[in-house]
GROMACS .gro file of C-alpha atoms in nm:
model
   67
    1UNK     CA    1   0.000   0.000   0.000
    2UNK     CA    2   0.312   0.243   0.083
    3UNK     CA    3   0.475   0.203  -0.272
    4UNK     CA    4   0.160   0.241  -0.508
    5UNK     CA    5  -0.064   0.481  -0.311
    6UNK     CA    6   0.178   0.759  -0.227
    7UNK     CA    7   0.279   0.727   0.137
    8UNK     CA    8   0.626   0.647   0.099
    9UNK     CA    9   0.656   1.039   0.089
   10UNK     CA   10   0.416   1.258   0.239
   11UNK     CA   11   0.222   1.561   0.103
   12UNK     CA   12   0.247   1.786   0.430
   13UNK     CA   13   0.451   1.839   0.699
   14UNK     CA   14   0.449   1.714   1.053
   15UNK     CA   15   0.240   1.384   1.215
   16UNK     CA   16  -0.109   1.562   1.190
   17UNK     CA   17  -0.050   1.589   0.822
   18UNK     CA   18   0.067   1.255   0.758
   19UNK     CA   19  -0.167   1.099   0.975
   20UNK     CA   20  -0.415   1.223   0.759
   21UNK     CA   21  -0.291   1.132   0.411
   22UNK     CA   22  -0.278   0.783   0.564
   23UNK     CA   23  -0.642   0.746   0.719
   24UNK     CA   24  -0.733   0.841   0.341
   25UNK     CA   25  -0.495   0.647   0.185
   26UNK     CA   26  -0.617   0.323   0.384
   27UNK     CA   27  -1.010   0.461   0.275
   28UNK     CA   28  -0.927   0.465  -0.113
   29UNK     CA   29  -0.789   0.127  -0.071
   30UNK     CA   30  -1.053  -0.014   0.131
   31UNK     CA   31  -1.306   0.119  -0.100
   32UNK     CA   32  -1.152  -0.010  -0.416
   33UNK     CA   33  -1.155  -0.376  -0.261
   34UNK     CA   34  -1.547  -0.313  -0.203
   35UNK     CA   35  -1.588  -0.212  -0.576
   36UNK     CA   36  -1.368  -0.516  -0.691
   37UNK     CA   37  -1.561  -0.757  -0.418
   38UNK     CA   38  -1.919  -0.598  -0.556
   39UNK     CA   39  -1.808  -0.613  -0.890
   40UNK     CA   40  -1.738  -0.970  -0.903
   41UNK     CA   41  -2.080  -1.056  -0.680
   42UNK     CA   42  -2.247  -0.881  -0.928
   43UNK     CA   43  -2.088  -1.112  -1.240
   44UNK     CA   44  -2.177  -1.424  -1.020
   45UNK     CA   45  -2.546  -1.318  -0.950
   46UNK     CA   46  -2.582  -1.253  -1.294
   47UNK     CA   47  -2.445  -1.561  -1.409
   48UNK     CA   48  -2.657  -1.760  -1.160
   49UNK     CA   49  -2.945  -1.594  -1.302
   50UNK     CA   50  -2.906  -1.630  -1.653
   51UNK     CA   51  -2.815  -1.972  -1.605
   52UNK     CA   52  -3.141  -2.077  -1.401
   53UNK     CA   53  -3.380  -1.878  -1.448
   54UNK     CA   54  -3.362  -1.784  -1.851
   55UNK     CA   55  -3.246  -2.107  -1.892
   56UNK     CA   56  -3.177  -1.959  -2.246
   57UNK     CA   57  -3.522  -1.853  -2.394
   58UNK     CA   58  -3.399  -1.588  -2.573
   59UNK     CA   59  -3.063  -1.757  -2.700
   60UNK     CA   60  -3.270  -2.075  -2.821
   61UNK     CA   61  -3.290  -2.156  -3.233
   62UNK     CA   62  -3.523  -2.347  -3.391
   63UNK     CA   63  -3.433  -2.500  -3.715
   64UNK     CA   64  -3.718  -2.390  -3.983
   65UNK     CA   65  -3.861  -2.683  -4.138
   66UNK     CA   66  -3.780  -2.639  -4.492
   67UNK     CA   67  -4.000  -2.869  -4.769
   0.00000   0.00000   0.00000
């Protein structure tokens, strides 16, 4: 988290100012997790749905009976 979110040098001076830069620092982070962790619940739920309760009406093909 120190190397790719900017805290290995700090954007103030003294404790109060670092302090802060890292209490947001650690919120970005933890809110990019919950978009990655909602993100992929979202792919799964859709997947689940598609799966069983489409059940692929609207992908199925009929041949056409041709005489």
């Amino acid at each position: 988290m120190k190397r790719f979110h900017g805290l290995d040098r700090a954007q103030g001076y003294g404790l109060l100012s670092m302090s802060k830069q890292a209490k947001l620092t650690a919120i970005a982070v933890n809110l990019k997790r919950i978009a990655s962790i909602l993100s992929s619940l979202n792919h799964f739920i859709f997947v689940l749905l598609h799966k069983y309760l489409f059940k692929g009406r609207f992908y199925s093909y009929k041949k056409p009976i041709c005489t």
